[in-house]
mmCIF file of C-alpha atoms and ligand atoms in Angstrom:
data_model
loop_
_atom_site.group_PDB
_atom_site.id
_atom_site.type_symbol
_atom_site.label_atom_id
_atom_site.label_comp_id
_atom_site.label_asym_id
_atom_site.label_seq_id
_atom_site.Cartn_x
_atom_site.Cartn_y
_atom_site.Cartn_z
ATOM 1 C CA MET A 28 -45.033 -27.171 -16.681
ATOM 2 C CA ARG A 29 -43.961 -24.300 -18.872
ATOM 3 C CA ALA A 30 -43.055 -25.375 -22.355
ATOM 4 C CA ILE A 31 -39.299 -25.000 -22.237
ATOM 5 C CA HIS A 32 -38.312 -22.392 -19.694
ATOM 6 C CA GLY A 33 -39.554 -23.468 -16.328
ATOM 7 C CA PHE A 34 -41.888 -25.758 -14.522
ATOM 8 C CA ILE A 35 -45.233 -24.442 -13.496
ATOM 9 C CA ALA A 36 -48.389 -25.761 -11.998
ATOM 10 C CA THR A 37 -51.100 -23.774 -13.687
ATOM 11 C CA VAL A 38 -53.747 -23.071 -11.124
ATOM 12 C CA GLY A 39 -53.895 -19.308 -11.018
ATOM 13 C CA ALA A 40 -55.630 -18.537 -14.270
ATOM 14 C CA LEU A 41 -58.308 -21.041 -13.406
ATOM 15 C CA LEU A 42 -59.042 -19.408 -10.091
ATOM 16 C CA PHE A 43 -58.778 -15.843 -11.247
ATOM 17 C CA GLY A 44 -59.951 -15.942 -14.825
ATOM 18 C CA ILE A 45 -58.225 -14.297 -17.706
ATOM 19 C CA ASN A 46 -56.768 -10.870 -17.027
ATOM 20 C CA ALA A 47 -55.845 -8.116 -19.426
ATOM 21 C CA PHE A 48 -53.207 -9.077 -21.937
ATOM 22 C CA ALA A 49 -49.684 -8.685 -20.558
ATOM 23 C CA GLU A 50 -48.041 -5.495 -21.694
ATOM 24 C CA ASP A 51 -44.576 -6.272 -20.350
ATOM 25 C CA SER A 52 -44.271 -2.657 -19.333
ATOM 26 C CA ALA A 53 -41.113 -3.399 -17.363
ATOM 27 C CA VAL A 54 -39.222 -4.238 -20.521
ATOM 28 C CA SER A 55 -39.038 -2.819 -23.984
ATOM 29 C CA CYS A 56 -41.054 -5.503 -25.810
ATOM 30 C CA ARG A 57 -44.493 -4.795 -27.277
ATOM 31 C CA ALA A 58 -47.416 -6.746 -25.891
ATOM 32 C CA GLY A 59 -47.446 -10.248 -27.310
ATOM 33 C CA ASP A 60 -44.093 -9.964 -29.112
ATOM 34 C CA ARG A 61 -42.833 -13.465 -28.367
ATOM 35 C CA ALA A 62 -39.525 -13.195 -30.227
ATOM 36 C CA CYS A 63 -38.599 -9.996 -28.386
ATOM 37 C CA ALA A 64 -39.684 -11.510 -25.060
ATOM 38 C CA ALA A 65 -37.573 -14.627 -25.662
ATOM 39 C CA GLN A 66 -34.550 -12.444 -26.373
ATOM 40 C CA GLU A 67 -35.111 -10.282 -23.269
ATOM 41 C CA LEU A 68 -35.661 -13.404 -21.185
ATOM 42 C CA ARG A 69 -32.209 -14.730 -22.052
ATOM 43 C CA LYS A 70 -30.696 -11.429 -20.882
ATOM 44 C CA ASN A 71 -32.704 -11.249 -17.626
ATOM 45 C CA PRO A 72 -30.326 -10.847 -14.662
ATOM 46 C CA ALA A 73 -32.335 -13.305 -12.511
ATOM 47 C CA LYS A 74 -31.094 -16.088 -14.852
ATOM 48 C CA SER A 75 -27.526 -15.705 -13.574
ATOM 49 C CA VAL A 76 -25.896 -16.971 -10.386
ATOM 50 C CA ALA A 77 -24.253 -13.540 -9.911
ATOM 51 C CA PHE A 78 -27.681 -11.988 -9.285
ATOM 52 C CA TRP A 79 -28.422 -14.482 -6.515
ATOM 53 C CA ARG A 80 -24.987 -14.575 -4.837
ATOM 54 C CA ASP A 81 -26.171 -12.618 -1.777
ATOM 55 C CA ALA A 82 -29.299 -14.715 -1.435
ATOM 56 C CA LEU A 83 -27.309 -17.939 -1.706
ATOM 57 C CA SER A 84 -25.046 -16.837 1.163
ATOM 58 C CA LYS A 85 -27.925 -16.180 3.574
ATOM 59 C CA PRO A 86 -29.479 -18.741 5.912
ATOM 60 C CA MET A 87 -32.286 -20.629 4.119
ATOM 61 C CA ASP A 88 -35.068 -19.017 6.168
ATOM 62 C CA GLN A 89 -33.981 -15.561 4.966
ATOM 63 C CA ARG A 90 -34.404 -16.596 1.332
ATOM 64 C CA ILE A 91 -38.180 -16.428 1.563
ATOM 65 C CA ALA A 92 -39.485 -13.030 0.422
ATOM 66 C CA ALA A 93 -41.525 -10.995 -2.021
ATOM 67 C CA GLY A 94 -40.145 -11.382 -5.550
ATOM 68 C CA PRO A 95 -37.590 -8.784 -6.662
ATOM 69 C CA LYS A 96 -38.434 -6.682 -9.740
ATOM 70 C CA GLU A 97 -36.091 -8.711 -11.969
ATOM 71 C CA LEU A 98 -38.003 -11.875 -11.118
ATOM 72 C CA VAL A 99 -41.363 -10.227 -11.839
ATOM 73 C CA ASP A 100 -39.948 -9.143 -15.225
ATOM 74 C CA LEU A 101 -38.667 -12.648 -15.887
ATOM 75 C CA ILE A 102 -42.083 -14.200 -15.330
ATOM 76 C CA ALA A 103 -43.817 -11.512 -17.413
ATOM 77 C CA LEU A 104 -41.463 -12.331 -20.282
ATOM 78 C CA ASP A 105 -41.924 -16.054 -19.810
ATOM 79 C CA ASN A 106 -45.693 -15.553 -19.915
ATOM 80 C CA THR A 107 -45.388 -13.645 -23.194
ATOM 81 C CA VAL A 108 -43.188 -16.380 -24.677
ATOM 82 C CA ASN A 109 -45.752 -19.000 -23.640
ATOM 83 C CA GLY A 110 -48.781 -16.939 -24.649
ATOM 84 C CA PHE A 111 -50.124 -16.760 -21.071
ATOM 85 C CA PRO A 112 -52.269 -13.679 -20.396
ATOM 86 C CA ASN A 113 -51.286 -13.322 -16.725
ATOM 87 C CA LYS A 114 -49.657 -10.096 -15.631
ATOM 88 C CA PRO A 115 -47.277 -10.744 -12.725
ATOM 89 C CA ARG A 116 -46.669 -8.246 -9.946
ATOM 90 C CA ALA A 117 -44.722 -8.363 -6.679
ATOM 91 C CA SER A 118 -46.757 -9.739 -3.799
ATOM 92 C CA THR A 119 -47.709 -7.873 -0.670
ATOM 93 C CA LEU A 120 -47.392 -10.503 2.015
ATOM 94 C CA SER A 121 -49.326 -10.598 5.257
ATOM 95 C CA ASP A 122 -47.576 -11.646 8.459
ATOM 96 C CA ASP A 123 -49.838 -14.645 8.990
ATOM 97 C CA PHE A 124 -49.190 -15.907 5.460
ATOM 98 C CA MET A 125 -45.413 -15.520 5.831
ATOM 99 C CA ALA A 126 -45.590 -17.318 9.177
ATOM 100 C CA ASP A 127 -47.235 -20.263 7.392
ATOM 101 C CA VAL A 128 -44.592 -20.313 4.647
ATOM 102 C CA ARG A 129 -41.695 -20.098 7.101
ATOM 103 C CA GLY A 130 -43.356 -22.721 9.282
ATOM 104 C CA ALA A 131 -43.856 -25.030 6.303
ATOM 105 C CA PHE A 132 -40.197 -24.715 5.362
ATOM 106 C CA ALA A 133 -38.899 -24.977 8.936
ATOM 107 C CA ALA A 134 -40.782 -28.255 9.487
ATOM 108 C CA LEU A 135 -39.012 -29.996 6.574
ATOM 109 C CA PRO A 136 -36.468 -32.682 7.488
ATOM 110 C CA ASP A 137 -32.935 -31.301 8.056
ATOM 111 C CA ILE A 138 -31.484 -33.359 5.223
ATOM 112 C CA VAL A 139 -33.900 -31.728 2.770
ATOM 113 C CA LYS A 140 -32.950 -28.242 3.967
ATOM 114 C CA ARG A 141 -29.244 -29.103 3.813
ATOM 115 C CA LYS A 142 -29.538 -30.383 0.235
ATOM 116 C CA ALA A 143 -31.474 -27.293 -0.797
ATOM 117 C CA ALA A 144 -29.075 -24.756 0.740
ATOM 118 C CA PRO A 145 -26.454 -24.618 -2.044
ATOM 119 C CA LYS A 146 -28.984 -24.945 -4.833
ATOM 120 C CA LEU A 147 -32.096 -23.001 -3.921
ATOM 121 C CA ALA A 148 -31.655 -19.246 -4.351
ATOM 122 C CA GLY A 149 -34.913 -18.807 -2.541
ATOM 123 C CA VAL A 150 -38.673 -18.958 -2.444
ATOM 124 C CA TYR A 151 -40.204 -15.753 -3.794
ATOM 125 C CA PHE A 152 -43.757 -14.534 -4.069
ATOM 126 C CA VAL A 153 -45.212 -12.963 -7.185
ATOM 127 C CA ASP A 154 -48.946 -12.542 -7.812
ATOM 128 C CA ASP A 155 -50.709 -13.649 -10.988
ATOM 129 C CA ILE A 156 -47.789 -15.694 -12.290
ATOM 130 C CA GLY A 157 -50.207 -17.887 -14.231
ATOM 131 C CA GLY A 158 -49.975 -20.778 -11.806
ATOM 132 C CA THR A 159 -49.253 -21.833 -8.229
ATOM 133 C CA GLY A 160 -45.575 -22.566 -8.487
ATOM 134 C CA PHE A 161 -42.767 -21.887 -10.900
ATOM 135 C CA SER A 162 -39.173 -23.076 -10.766
ATOM 136 C CA ASP A 163 -36.391 -22.211 -13.101
ATOM 137 C CA GLN A 164 -32.692 -22.691 -13.619
ATOM 138 C CA ILE A 165 -29.950 -20.188 -12.820
ATOM 139 C CA TYR A 166 -26.764 -20.299 -14.848
ATOM 140 C CA GLY A 167 -23.159 -19.917 -13.732
ATOM 141 C CA PRO A 168 -20.516 -17.948 -15.648
ATOM 142 C CA ASP A 169 -19.680 -21.126 -17.593
ATOM 143 C CA GLY A 170 -23.243 -21.228 -18.923
ATOM 144 C CA LYS A 171 -24.117 -24.362 -16.944
ATOM 145 C CA ALA A 172 -27.263 -24.573 -14.831
ATOM 146 C CA ALA A 173 -26.008 -24.361 -11.270
ATOM 147 C CA ALA A 174 -28.963 -23.504 -9.051
ATOM 148 C CA GLY A 175 -32.621 -22.573 -9.188
ATOM 149 C CA PHE A 176 -35.349 -20.497 -7.636
ATOM 150 C CA ILE A 177 -38.971 -21.107 -6.728
ATOM 151 C CA VAL A 178 -41.714 -18.575 -7.314
ATOM 152 C CA LEU A 179 -45.094 -19.065 -5.676
ATOM 153 C CA ASP A 180 -48.336 -17.144 -6.147
ATOM 154 C CA SER A 181 -49.464 -15.993 -2.703
ATOM 155 C CA GLN A 182 -52.931 -15.086 -4.028
ATOM 156 C CA VAL A 183 -53.488 -18.703 -5.027
ATOM 157 C CA LEU A 184 -51.870 -20.235 -1.947
ATOM 158 C CA LYS A 185 -53.571 -18.121 0.681
ATOM 159 C CA VAL A 186 -56.915 -19.798 0.042
ATOM 160 C CA GLN A 187 -55.762 -23.436 -0.040
ATOM 161 C CA LYS A 188 -56.042 -26.154 2.591
ATOM 162 C CA ALA A 189 -53.994 -29.311 2.062
ATOM 163 C CA ASN A 190 -56.627 -31.972 1.342
ATOM 164 C CA ALA A 191 -58.922 -29.654 -0.623
ATOM 165 C CA TRP A 192 -55.995 -28.530 -2.771
ATOM 166 C CA ALA A 193 -54.825 -32.115 -3.396
ATOM 167 C CA THR A 194 -58.380 -33.262 -4.158
ATOM 168 C CA TRP A 195 -58.895 -30.403 -6.587
ATOM 169 C CA LYS A 196 -55.559 -31.030 -8.336
ATOM 170 C CA GLU A 197 -56.064 -34.798 -8.681
ATOM 171 C CA ASN A 198 -59.531 -34.315 -10.146
ATOM 172 C CA THR A 199 -58.388 -31.951 -12.901
ATOM 173 C CA PRO A 200 -57.460 -34.679 -15.434
ATOM 174 C CA PHE A 201 -61.036 -36.044 -15.318
ATOM 175 C CA LYS A 202 -64.310 -34.603 -16.624
ATOM 176 C CA PRO A 203 -66.831 -34.809 -13.758
ATOM 177 C CA ASP A 204 -69.816 -37.118 -14.365
ATOM 178 C CA GLY A 205 -71.617 -37.210 -11.025
ATOM 179 C CA SER A 206 -71.021 -40.935 -10.563
ATOM 180 C CA PHE A 207 -67.250 -41.376 -10.204
ATOM 181 C CA THR A 208 -65.528 -39.076 -7.713
ATOM 182 C CA LEU A 209 -61.985 -38.816 -6.447
ATOM 183 C CA GLU A 210 -60.726 -37.640 -3.078
ATOM 184 C CA ALA A 211 -57.090 -37.057 -2.158
ATOM 185 C CA GLN A 212 -55.741 -37.014 1.373
ATOM 186 C CA ILE A 213 -52.273 -35.685 2.206
ATOM 187 C CA GLU A 214 -52.916 -34.629 5.818
ATOM 188 C CA ASP A 215 -54.763 -35.873 8.880
ATOM 189 C CA ALA A 216 -57.817 -33.800 9.765
ATOM 190 C CA ALA A 217 -56.008 -32.076 12.649
ATOM 191 C CA SER A 218 -53.300 -30.638 10.383
ATOM 192 C CA ASP A 219 -55.337 -30.111 7.238
ATOM 193 C CA ASP A 220 -54.486 -26.441 6.801
ATOM 194 C CA ARG A 221 -52.870 -23.871 4.531
ATOM 195 C CA LYS A 222 -49.396 -24.375 5.952
ATOM 196 C CA GLN A 223 -49.471 -28.042 4.941
ATOM 197 C CA ALA A 224 -50.735 -27.227 1.432
ATOM 198 C CA ILE A 225 -47.827 -24.798 1.068
ATOM 199 C CA GLN A 226 -45.394 -27.419 2.338
ATOM 200 C CA TYR A 227 -46.468 -30.028 -0.221
ATOM 201 C CA ILE A 228 -46.352 -27.519 -3.097
ATOM 202 C CA LEU A 229 -42.942 -26.342 -1.867
ATOM 203 C CA LEU A 230 -41.625 -29.922 -1.770
ATOM 204 C CA HIS A 231 -42.670 -30.533 -5.369
ATOM 205 C CA GLU A 232 -40.921 -27.352 -6.547
ATOM 206 C CA MET A 233 -37.842 -28.215 -4.441
ATOM 207 C CA GLY A 234 -37.710 -31.536 -6.288
ATOM 208 C CA HIS A 235 -37.394 -29.579 -9.541
ATOM 209 C CA VAL A 236 -34.657 -27.365 -8.110
ATOM 210 C CA LEU A 237 -32.669 -30.309 -6.697
ATOM 211 C CA SER A 238 -32.660 -31.939 -10.142
ATOM 212 C CA ILE A 239 -30.913 -28.930 -11.706
ATOM 213 C CA GLY A 240 -27.444 -29.722 -13.000
ATOM 214 C CA THR A 241 -27.753 -33.428 -12.067
ATOM 215 C CA ASP A 242 -28.106 -36.605 -14.127
ATOM 216 C CA ILE A 243 -31.535 -37.382 -12.652
ATOM 217 C CA HIS A 244 -33.314 -36.484 -15.895
ATOM 218 C CA PRO A 245 -32.479 -34.361 -18.966
ATOM 219 C CA PRO A 246 -32.677 -30.600 -18.339
ATOM 220 C CA TRP A 247 -36.226 -29.341 -18.913
ATOM 221 C CA ASN A 248 -35.097 -26.586 -21.250
ATOM 222 C CA LEU A 249 -33.942 -29.187 -23.790
ATOM 223 C CA ARG A 250 -36.345 -30.474 -26.406
ATOM 224 C CA PRO A 251 -36.600 -34.264 -26.203
ATOM 225 C CA ARG A 252 -34.910 -34.687 -29.598
ATOM 226 C CA ASP A 253 -31.907 -32.678 -28.350
ATOM 227 C CA VAL A 254 -31.285 -34.907 -25.319
ATOM 228 C CA PRO A 255 -27.726 -36.244 -25.726
ATOM 229 C CA LEU A 256 -27.872 -39.966 -26.452
ATOM 230 C CA THR A 257 -24.483 -40.561 -24.866
ATOM 231 C CA ARG A 258 -25.456 -39.348 -21.390
ATOM 232 C CA ASP A 259 -26.911 -41.547 -18.689
ATOM 233 C CA TYR A 260 -29.888 -40.346 -16.687
ATOM 234 C CA PRO A 261 -30.425 -43.164 -14.169
ATOM 235 C CA TYR A 262 -33.744 -41.999 -12.726
ATOM 236 C CA PHE A 263 -35.200 -40.995 -16.081
ATOM 237 C CA GLU A 264 -34.213 -44.292 -17.685
ATOM 238 C CA LEU A 265 -36.278 -46.287 -15.200
ATOM 239 C CA SER A 266 -39.431 -45.029 -16.930
ATOM 240 C CA TRP A 267 -38.760 -42.813 -19.924
ATOM 241 C CA ARG A 268 -37.554 -42.941 -23.509
ATOM 242 C CA VAL A 269 -37.207 -40.264 -26.170
ATOM 243 C CA SER A 270 -39.324 -40.695 -29.266
ATOM 244 C CA LEU A 271 -37.066 -38.897 -31.753
ATOM 245 C CA GLY A 272 -39.632 -38.985 -34.533
ATOM 246 C CA GLU A 273 -42.296 -37.338 -32.401
ATOM 247 C CA ASP A 274 -39.846 -35.157 -30.442
ATOM 248 C CA ARG A 275 -41.540 -36.195 -27.219
ATOM 249 C CA TYR A 276 -40.989 -38.318 -24.152
ATOM 250 C CA VAL A 277 -42.700 -41.695 -24.038
ATOM 251 C CA THR A 278 -42.656 -44.271 -21.235
ATOM 252 C CA ARG A 279 -41.861 -47.957 -21.181
ATOM 253 C CA PHE A 280 -45.362 -48.546 -19.856
ATOM 254 C CA ASP A 281 -47.274 -46.835 -22.642
ATOM 255 C CA ALA A 282 -48.453 -50.055 -24.339
ATOM 256 C CA ASP A 283 -50.268 -51.081 -21.124
ATOM 257 C CA PHE A 284 -51.192 -47.578 -20.043
ATOM 258 C CA PRO A 285 -53.346 -46.197 -22.858
ATOM 259 C CA GLN A 286 -54.723 -43.407 -20.664
ATOM 260 C CA ARG A 287 -51.282 -41.891 -20.073
ATOM 261 C CA ARG A 288 -51.192 -39.712 -23.163
ATOM 262 C CA ASN A 289 -54.519 -38.208 -22.172
ATOM 263 C CA ILE A 290 -53.469 -37.171 -18.685
ATOM 264 C CA ALA A 291 -53.795 -33.373 -18.707
ATOM 265 C CA TYR A 292 -53.682 -31.630 -15.352
ATOM 266 C CA TYR A 293 -55.228 -28.244 -14.535
ATOM 267 C CA PHE A 294 -56.721 -27.293 -17.883
ATOM 268 C CA GLY A 295 -58.788 -29.187 -20.418
ATOM 269 C CA ALA A 296 -59.428 -32.596 -18.847
ATOM 270 C CA LYS A 297 -59.231 -35.285 -21.507
ATOM 271 C CA LEU A 298 -60.198 -38.354 -19.480
ATOM 272 C CA ALA A 299 -63.751 -39.225 -18.475
ATOM 273 C CA ALA A 300 -64.560 -39.668 -14.790
ATOM 274 C CA SER A 301 -65.438 -43.257 -15.682
ATOM 275 C CA ASP A 302 -61.748 -43.692 -16.684
ATOM 276 C CA MET A 303 -60.589 -43.006 -13.091
ATOM 277 C CA LEU A 304 -60.587 -46.633 -12.038
ATOM 278 C CA ALA A 305 -58.836 -48.010 -15.137
ATOM 279 C CA THR A 306 -56.314 -45.154 -15.061
ATOM 280 C CA TYR A 307 -55.300 -45.887 -11.465
ATOM 281 C CA GLU A 308 -55.326 -49.649 -12.128
ATOM 282 C CA SER A 309 -52.835 -48.983 -14.935
ATOM 283 C CA LEU A 310 -50.811 -46.646 -12.748
ATOM 284 C CA VAL A 311 -50.105 -49.343 -10.145
ATOM 285 C CA ARG A 312 -48.484 -51.455 -12.877
ATOM 286 C CA THR A 313 -45.893 -48.695 -13.462
ATOM 287 C CA ASN A 314 -43.153 -47.195 -11.288
ATOM 288 C CA PHE A 315 -44.738 -43.738 -11.190
ATOM 289 C CA PRO A 316 -45.417 -42.516 -7.657
ATOM 290 C CA SER A 317 -48.463 -40.498 -8.724
ATOM 291 C CA LEU A 318 -50.573 -39.860 -11.782
ATOM 292 C CA TYR A 319 -49.015 -36.424 -12.279
ATOM 293 C CA ALA A 320 -45.604 -38.126 -12.265
ATOM 294 C CA ALA A 321 -46.581 -39.925 -15.470
ATOM 295 C CA THR A 322 -46.919 -36.662 -17.407
ATOM 296 C CA HIS A 323 -43.254 -35.611 -17.787
ATOM 297 C CA PRO A 324 -39.790 -36.787 -16.616
ATOM 298 C CA GLY A 325 -39.289 -33.600 -14.590
ATOM 299 C CA ASP A 326 -42.601 -34.002 -12.807
ATOM 300 C CA ASP A 327 -41.935 -37.709 -12.310
ATOM 301 C CA PHE A 328 -38.961 -36.768 -10.150
ATOM 302 C CA ALA A 329 -40.596 -33.752 -8.461
ATOM 303 C CA GLU A 330 -43.611 -35.880 -7.500
ATOM 304 C CA ALA A 331 -41.381 -38.724 -6.299
ATOM 305 C CA PHE A 332 -39.312 -36.334 -4.205
ATOM 306 C CA ALA A 333 -42.370 -34.677 -2.663
ATOM 307 C CA SER A 334 -44.122 -37.980 -2.000
ATOM 308 C CA TYR A 335 -40.999 -39.674 -0.572
ATOM 309 C CA VAL A 336 -40.166 -36.806 1.791
ATOM 310 C CA HIS A 337 -43.812 -36.368 2.790
ATOM 311 C CA THR A 338 -44.699 -40.016 3.429
ATOM 312 C CA VAL A 339 -41.400 -41.773 4.238
ATOM 313 C CA LEU A 340 -39.288 -39.071 5.897
ATOM 314 C CA MET A 341 -42.168 -37.175 7.513
ATOM 315 C CA GLY A 342 -44.580 -40.071 8.052
ATOM 316 C CA LYS A 343 -47.558 -38.210 6.615
ATOM 317 C CA PRO A 344 -50.535 -39.747 4.817
ATOM 318 C CA PHE A 345 -51.079 -39.998 1.087
ATOM 319 C CA GLU A 346 -54.178 -41.621 -0.341
ATOM 320 C CA ILE A 347 -56.321 -41.272 -3.442
ATOM 321 C CA ARG A 348 -59.841 -42.689 -3.015
ATOM 322 C CA ILE A 349 -62.008 -43.319 -6.044
ATOM 323 C CA SER A 350 -65.703 -43.741 -5.368
ATOM 324 C CA ARG A 351 -68.589 -44.827 -7.536
ATOM 325 C CA ASP A 352 -71.993 -43.533 -6.485
ATOM 326 C CA GLY A 353 -70.595 -42.818 -3.032
ATOM 327 C CA GLY A 354 -68.933 -46.205 -2.417
ATOM 328 C CA VAL A 355 -65.126 -46.468 -2.452
ATOM 329 C CA VAL A 356 -63.980 -48.704 -5.337
ATOM 330 C CA LYS A 357 -60.228 -48.034 -5.285
ATOM 331 C CA ARG A 358 -57.597 -46.815 -2.850
ATOM 332 C CA TYR A 359 -54.212 -45.738 -4.164
ATOM 333 C CA GLY A 360 -51.434 -45.087 -1.657
ATOM 334 C CA SER A 361 -47.794 -44.132 -1.516
ATOM 335 C CA CYS A 362 -45.684 -46.604 -3.536
ATOM 336 C CA TRP A 363 -42.481 -46.457 -1.477
ATOM 337 C CA GLU A 364 -43.051 -49.757 0.306
ATOM 338 C CA GLU A 365 -43.997 -51.457 -2.970
ATOM 339 C CA ALA A 366 -41.585 -53.359 -5.244
ATOM 340 C CA ARG A 367 -42.655 -51.267 -8.220
ATOM 341 C CA CYS A 368 -40.992 -48.137 -6.810
ATOM 342 C CA ALA A 369 -37.959 -49.817 -5.206
ATOM 343 C CA GLU A 370 -35.410 -48.618 -7.774
ATOM 344 C CA LYS A 371 -36.654 -45.041 -7.634
ATOM 345 C CA ARG A 372 -36.604 -45.245 -3.841
ATOM 346 C CA ARG A 373 -32.929 -46.286 -3.891
ATOM 347 C CA ILE A 374 -32.075 -43.196 -5.946
ATOM 348 C CA LEU A 375 -33.999 -40.952 -3.532
ATOM 349 C CA GLU A 376 -32.327 -42.594 -0.536
ATOM 350 C CA ALA A 377 -28.888 -41.998 -2.065
ATOM 351 C CA LEU A 378 -29.781 -38.368 -2.792
ATOM 352 C CA LEU A 379 -31.064 -37.724 0.721
ATOM 353 C CA LYS A 380 -28.359 -39.592 2.617
HETATM 354 ZN ZN1 ZN B 16 -43.731 -29.614 -11.480
#
């Protein structure tokens, strides 16, 4: 997740190392000038619904393309604001890669595509964004968040297969120790390919976009302490609270889930591999659909959406297997048939009616 502007899964820098410091040559800010970048970011045309009007009127499958220049600029500015070294550039997309992306989107349930149509300005490809996926809000003339876009890094995605990607991601919170290992399965062997990795990543980002302008959880560009106390956020309230003093989100499970605050995906694992078992044993006593869901209200919903569509609507597998010295000691599956996730499931069912 990006601090306040957008949501991001930071995979890219890890795979590609640190590049030259961003110069933001497309805009007038000096390299590393965060204040200037923040100001330019607010003025970026890709933040407004007007910029995306054409895209929003096209059929969904025509909203999948290389990122326009304005979007590349937006991500460069966002990287400067966040201190990321990555230097975004428009992707050159091969036909076989685009066929996988279009295929991944086309295979989604109709209800998901219908819900996305008015809200998703498109799926765009930019290289070296500093992650795999990025979603952000688009504002209407009244200043309210009305829609969103998804940016994916084709350089990162073109090398991923579904189960290897999921296994890699779910291992990142843990420091390897050679004894405890974790395997994730989101596809059967026959369909364990790049298209399915793209589909799962796309579903997660679509969850973020579908939450825009709703009461599912507070907008991700608000600091926790600025969340209006008078508003109801039914999904959020099932798990989350604001700690005003700390200006952070806490969960109602934190007393019995001591590992939660040390869940750090992608960079800088804070948990030991020997914590895997206890962490997942704590997780099943919560209503979070995945471990990543327990990191932030926005990712709670994006993970729930992806997991619900993937396992319930599409009937696909989801399993985390923890092994000790080669022997499986814990299996963690989709929670949608379990009582612990029933209330979240009702909200998802209502949304996808
Ligand atoms: Zn996310």
